Amino acid sequence: MARSSTFARVYFPLTLLVGAAGLGLTLCVLYHALIVLDPHMPDGSFAIFAPPETPQANPMKLYDSYRIFFVHLPCALTTALMSMVMAAAGVLYLISRHRRWDALLMAAVEVGAVTCLLTMVTGYIWGDFAWGKGWTWEPRLTSTLILWLSFIALMMIRGAVEDERKKRMFSAVYGLATVPLYPLVSRSIEMFGRMSHPESLESLLRVNEISELSAVAKPALILFFLFFLMVRYWQLRLAGNIRELR
């Protein structure tokens, strides 16, 4: 009991601190991305977004739409982080059989489902604006969809299992089984080739003000979603404790 009380006294202020930092930095990033950044295109910065198969694209309009990547990239990175947390929590549960790791695993699954969906939505918006086609069944997009469906499938299957111990065991094994999915997403272009998705954003990020804001955007949104992970983890732990008392 004393250990739980000490944990709560540390965990709650830490959660609030992470949430305040994430929200504050995210608002700053959005303000600079939407209002402060120069909308005029620096020479050579758009090369990555002018593939030869779309010569009709308007470079000026496409350059201005790069702002969505300050959300798209951090969401993709957060999805990767949630996938790693999911796998690590699965391993720790299989070793210890402690419910707290199951709570962490499911919190990561829920947050990962949201960030993965945001990654696809922002990517769709960019693709529709850039090439007039938001979705193509290319490797990067298809593997991202499979990853998102794996998050959703776990939540649905888990809800259908009544026995709590079997539910936790299945979730842990499932989490380990999905480990290869994010590396598949990350390396899909190198493995299967590129159709429309940019291979990298290096040429755009060489523009100083864009690279500086991108460096802030990544930790900002990761902290923002980490706050929701921490809140959801605590909610799931409390729900598990209540079920044990019944």
Short mmCIF file of C-alpha atoms in Angstrom, two decimals:
data_model
loop_
_atom_site.label_atom_id
_atom_site.label_comp_id
_atom_site.label_asym_id
_atom_site.label_seq_id
_atom_site.Cartn_x
_atom_site.Cartn_y
_atom_site.Cartn_z
CA MET A 1 0.00 0.00 0.00
CA ALA A 2 2.81 2.41 0.90
CA ARG A 3 4.57 1.63 -2.37
CA SER A 4 1.38 2.35 -4.35
CA SER A 5 0.89 5.62 -2.50
CA THR A 6 4.46 6.70 -3.25
CA PHE A 7 4.05 5.74 -6.90
CA ALA A 8 0.85 7.80 -7.16
CA ARG A 9 2.48 10.85 -5.56
CA VAL A 10 5.25 10.74 -8.16
CA TYR A 11 3.18 9.57 -11.13
CA PHE A 12 0.44 12.20 -11.05
CA PRO A 13 2.72 15.28 -11.03
CA LEU A 14 4.93 13.66 -13.68
CA THR A 15 1.89 13.02 -15.87
CA LEU A 16 0.76 16.63 -15.53
CA LEU A 17 4.27 17.86 -16.32
CA VAL A 18 4.48 15.73 -19.46
CA GLY A 19 1.02 16.86 -20.53
CA ALA A 20 1.77 20.55 -19.99
CA ALA A 21 5.09 20.30 -21.83
CA GLY A 22 3.58 18.35 -24.71
CA LEU A 23 0.59 20.66 -25.11
CA GLY A 24 2.67 23.83 -24.83
CA LEU A 25 5.27 22.70 -27.34
CA THR A 26 2.62 21.36 -29.73
CA LEU A 27 0.75 24.67 -29.73
CA CYS A 28 4.03 26.50 -30.40
CA VAL A 29 4.81 24.16 -33.30
CA LEU A 30 1.36 24.60 -34.83
CA TYR A 31 1.56 28.37 -34.46
CA HIS A 32 4.95 28.55 -36.18
CA ALA A 33 3.98 26.02 -38.85
CA LEU A 34 0.72 27.72 -39.78
CA ILE A 35 1.51 31.39 -39.21
CA VAL A 36 5.18 32.20 -38.75
CA LEU A 37 6.97 30.15 -41.43
CA ASP A 38 7.64 31.93 -44.72
CA PRO A 39 5.21 30.59 -47.34
CA HIS A 40 7.66 31.35 -50.16
CA MET A 41 9.64 28.44 -51.53
CA PRO A 42 13.44 28.50 -51.04
CA ASP A 43 15.44 27.39 -54.07
CA GLY A 44 15.90 23.63 -54.26
CA SER A 45 13.87 22.85 -51.15
CA PHE A 46 11.04 21.26 -53.09
CA ALA A 47 13.05 18.73 -55.06
CA ILE A 48 11.86 15.77 -52.99
CA PHE A 49 8.22 16.61 -53.71
CA ALA A 50 8.49 17.00 -57.49
CA PRO A 51 8.62 13.42 -58.79
CA PRO A 52 8.90 13.12 -62.58
CA GLU A 53 5.64 11.19 -62.78
CA THR A 54 3.70 14.30 -61.69
CA PRO A 55 5.05 17.14 -63.86
CA GLN A 56 1.69 18.88 -63.64
CA ALA A 57 2.11 19.52 -59.91
CA ASN A 58 2.37 23.15 -58.84
CA PRO A 59 5.61 23.40 -56.82
CA MET A 60 4.58 26.59 -55.04
CA LYS A 61 1.29 25.14 -53.80
CA LEU A 62 2.93 21.86 -52.87
CA TYR A 63 5.68 23.62 -50.97
CA ASP A 64 3.12 25.53 -48.93
CA SER A 65 1.39 22.24 -48.04
CA TYR A 66 4.55 20.84 -46.44
CA ARG A 67 3.24 22.20 -43.13
CA ILE A 68 1.22 19.03 -42.62
CA PHE A 69 4.48 17.10 -42.21
CA PHE A 70 5.01 18.75 -38.83
CA VAL A 71 2.12 16.54 -37.69
CA HIS A 72 2.60 13.60 -40.06
CA LEU A 73 6.18 12.75 -39.11
CA PRO A 74 5.79 12.99 -35.31
CA CYS A 75 2.65 10.83 -35.50
CA ALA A 76 4.58 8.21 -37.46
CA LEU A 77 7.40 8.29 -34.90
CA THR A 78 4.93 8.02 -32.03
CA THR A 79 3.36 5.00 -33.71
CA ALA A 80 6.80 3.40 -33.81
CA LEU A 81 7.29 4.20 -30.13
CA MET A 82 3.91 2.70 -29.20
CA SER A 83 4.77 -0.45 -31.15
CA MET A 84 7.99 -0.81 -29.14
CA VAL A 85 6.18 -0.17 -25.84
CA MET A 86 3.57 -2.76 -26.82
CA ALA A 87 6.23 -5.39 -27.52
CA ALA A 88 8.25 -4.59 -24.39
CA ALA A 89 5.16 -4.70 -22.18
CA GLY A 90 4.23 -8.05 -23.72
CA VAL A 91 7.63 -9.51 -22.86
CA LEU A 92 7.50 -8.14 -19.31
CA TYR A 93 4.02 -9.55 -18.77
CA LEU A 94 5.06 -13.00 -19.97
CA ILE A 95 7.99 -12.90 -17.55
CA SER A 96 6.24 -11.47 -14.48
CA ARG A 97 2.51 -12.11 -15.11
CA HIS A 98 1.85 -8.73 -13.47
CA ARG A 99 -1.26 -6.84 -14.54
CA ARG A 100 0.52 -3.49 -14.76
CA TRP A 101 2.35 -4.63 -17.89
CA ASP A 102 -0.92 -5.65 -19.48
CA ALA A 103 -2.30 -2.20 -18.69
CA LEU A 104 0.74 -0.58 -20.30
CA LEU A 105 0.43 -2.81 -23.36
CA MET A 106 -3.21 -1.90 -23.93
CA ALA A 107 -2.58 1.79 -23.33
CA ALA A 108 0.13 1.66 -26.00
CA VAL A 109 -2.22 -0.18 -28.37
CA GLU A 110 -4.94 2.45 -27.98
CA VAL A 111 -2.62 5.43 -28.40
CA GLY A 112 -0.82 3.68 -31.26
CA ALA A 113 -4.12 3.14 -33.06
CA VAL A 114 -4.84 6.87 -32.85
CA THR A 115 -1.39 8.01 -34.00
CA CYS A 116 -1.29 5.44 -36.79
CA LEU A 117 -4.69 6.66 -38.01
CA LEU A 118 -3.47 10.27 -37.88
CA THR A 119 -0.40 9.25 -39.87
CA MET A 120 -2.60 7.77 -42.58
CA VAL A 121 -5.05 10.69 -42.59
CA THR A 122 -2.35 13.36 -42.86
CA GLY A 123 -0.60 11.29 -45.52
CA TYR A 124 -3.87 10.98 -47.41
CA ILE A 125 -4.41 14.74 -47.27
CA TRP A 126 -0.91 15.35 -48.61
CA GLY A 127 -1.25 12.77 -51.38
CA ASP A 128 -4.64 14.10 -52.46
CA PHE A 129 -3.25 17.65 -52.60
CA ALA A 130 0.01 16.71 -54.30
CA TRP A 131 -1.05 14.07 -56.80
CA GLY A 132 -4.83 14.19 -56.84
CA LYS A 133 -4.98 10.71 -55.32
CA GLY A 134 -4.87 10.38 -51.57
CA TRP A 135 -4.58 6.60 -51.43
CA THR A 136 -2.61 4.16 -53.55
CA TRP A 137 -1.90 0.55 -52.65
CA GLU A 138 1.83 1.08 -52.49
CA PRO A 139 4.00 -0.75 -49.90
CA ARG A 140 4.37 2.11 -47.39
CA LEU A 141 0.67 2.93 -47.28
CA THR A 142 -0.47 -0.69 -47.33
CA SER A 143 1.89 -1.76 -44.54
CA THR A 144 0.77 1.23 -42.44
CA LEU A 145 -2.85 0.18 -42.91
CA ILE A 146 -1.96 -3.38 -41.84
CA LEU A 147 -0.28 -2.02 -38.71
CA TRP A 148 -3.36 0.04 -37.85
CA LEU A 149 -5.64 -2.95 -38.43
CA SER A 150 -3.43 -5.00 -36.09
CA PHE A 151 -4.06 -2.46 -33.31
CA ILE A 152 -7.81 -2.51 -33.95
CA ALA A 153 -7.91 -6.31 -34.19
CA LEU A 154 -6.29 -6.74 -30.77
CA MET A 155 -8.83 -4.43 -29.14
CA MET A 156 -11.73 -6.25 -30.80
CA ILE A 157 -10.48 -9.78 -30.05
CA ARG A 158 -9.61 -8.85 -26.49
CA GLY A 159 -13.15 -7.59 -25.96
CA ALA A 160 -14.52 -10.97 -27.05
CA VAL A 161 -12.47 -12.95 -24.50
CA GLU A 162 -14.12 -13.17 -21.08
CA ASP A 163 -11.42 -14.83 -18.98
CA GLU A 164 -9.10 -12.06 -17.74
CA ARG A 165 -6.00 -14.23 -17.50
CA LYS A 166 -6.44 -15.60 -21.03
CA LYS A 167 -7.12 -12.08 -22.25
CA ARG A 168 -3.84 -10.79 -20.82
CA MET A 169 -1.86 -13.77 -22.09
CA PHE A 170 -3.28 -13.47 -25.59
CA SER A 171 -2.53 -9.74 -25.67
CA ALA A 172 1.09 -10.29 -24.66
CA VAL A 173 1.67 -12.95 -27.30
CA TYR A 174 -0.14 -10.86 -29.91
CA GLY A 175 2.03 -7.86 -29.05
CA LEU A 176 5.16 -9.90 -29.69
CA ALA A 177 3.73 -11.25 -32.95
CA THR A 178 3.30 -7.71 -34.30
CA VAL A 179 6.94 -6.74 -33.67
CA PRO A 180 7.96 -7.08 -37.36
CA LEU A 181 5.16 -4.81 -38.58
CA TYR A 182 6.67 -1.40 -37.89
CA PRO A 183 10.10 -2.30 -39.33
CA LEU A 184 8.16 -3.45 -42.38
CA VAL A 185 6.48 -0.04 -42.58
CA SER A 186 9.77 1.78 -42.06
CA ARG A 187 11.75 -0.19 -44.65
CA SER A 188 8.95 -0.90 -47.12
CA ILE A 189 10.20 1.54 -49.76
CA GLU A 190 13.72 0.10 -49.68
CA MET A 191 12.34 -3.45 -49.75
CA PHE A 192 9.58 -3.11 -52.35
CA GLY A 193 10.29 0.12 -54.22
CA ARG A 194 8.71 3.54 -54.37
CA MET A 195 5.50 4.44 -56.19
CA SER A 196 4.55 7.85 -54.83
CA HIS A 197 5.61 8.15 -51.19
CA PRO A 198 8.81 10.25 -50.77
CA GLU A 199 11.81 8.16 -49.79
CA SER A 200 12.96 10.84 -47.37
CA LEU A 201 12.53 14.49 -46.49
CA GLU A 202 16.22 15.34 -46.40
CA SER A 203 16.16 17.98 -49.13
CA LEU A 204 13.28 19.80 -47.48
CA LEU A 205 14.83 19.55 -44.03
CA ARG A 206 17.99 21.24 -45.26
CA VAL A 207 16.05 24.52 -45.14
CA ASN A 208 17.13 25.97 -41.77
CA GLU A 209 13.82 27.20 -40.38
CA ILE A 210 12.05 24.00 -41.43
CA SER A 211 14.71 21.73 -39.93
CA GLU A 212 14.64 23.70 -36.66
CA LEU A 213 10.87 23.49 -36.35
CA SER A 214 10.89 19.80 -37.29
CA ALA A 215 13.41 19.15 -34.51
CA VAL A 216 10.94 20.66 -32.02
CA ALA A 217 7.80 19.12 -33.56
CA LYS A 218 8.94 15.54 -33.05
CA PRO A 219 9.48 15.64 -29.26
CA ALA A 220 6.50 18.00 -28.86
CA LEU A 221 3.92 15.63 -30.30
CA ILE A 222 5.60 12.58 -28.79
CA LEU A 223 5.26 14.19 -25.34
CA PHE A 224 1.68 15.14 -26.16
CA PHE A 225 0.72 11.55 -26.93
CA LEU A 226 2.88 10.21 -24.09
CA PHE A 227 0.60 12.13 -21.75
CA PHE A 228 -2.40 10.20 -23.07
CA LEU A 229 -0.46 6.96 -22.72
CA MET A 230 0.25 7.73 -19.07
CA VAL A 231 -3.36 8.71 -18.35
CA ARG A 232 -4.77 5.65 -20.09
CA TYR A 233 -2.27 3.38 -18.34
CA TRP A 234 -3.42 4.62 -14.94
CA GLN A 235 -7.09 4.24 -15.89
CA LEU A 236 -6.53 0.64 -16.99
CA ARG A 237 -4.63 -0.16 -13.80
CA LEU A 238 -7.46 1.20 -11.67
CA ALA A 239 -10.04 -0.71 -13.72
CA GLY A 240 -8.03 -3.91 -13.23
CA ASN A 241 -7.81 -3.35 -9.47
CA ILE A 242 -11.57 -2.81 -9.28
CA ARG A 243 -12.25 -6.05 -11.16
CA GLU A 244 -9.98 -7.94 -8.77
CA LEU A 245 -11.93 -6.63 -5.77
CA ARG A 246 -15.30 -7.77 -7.11
#
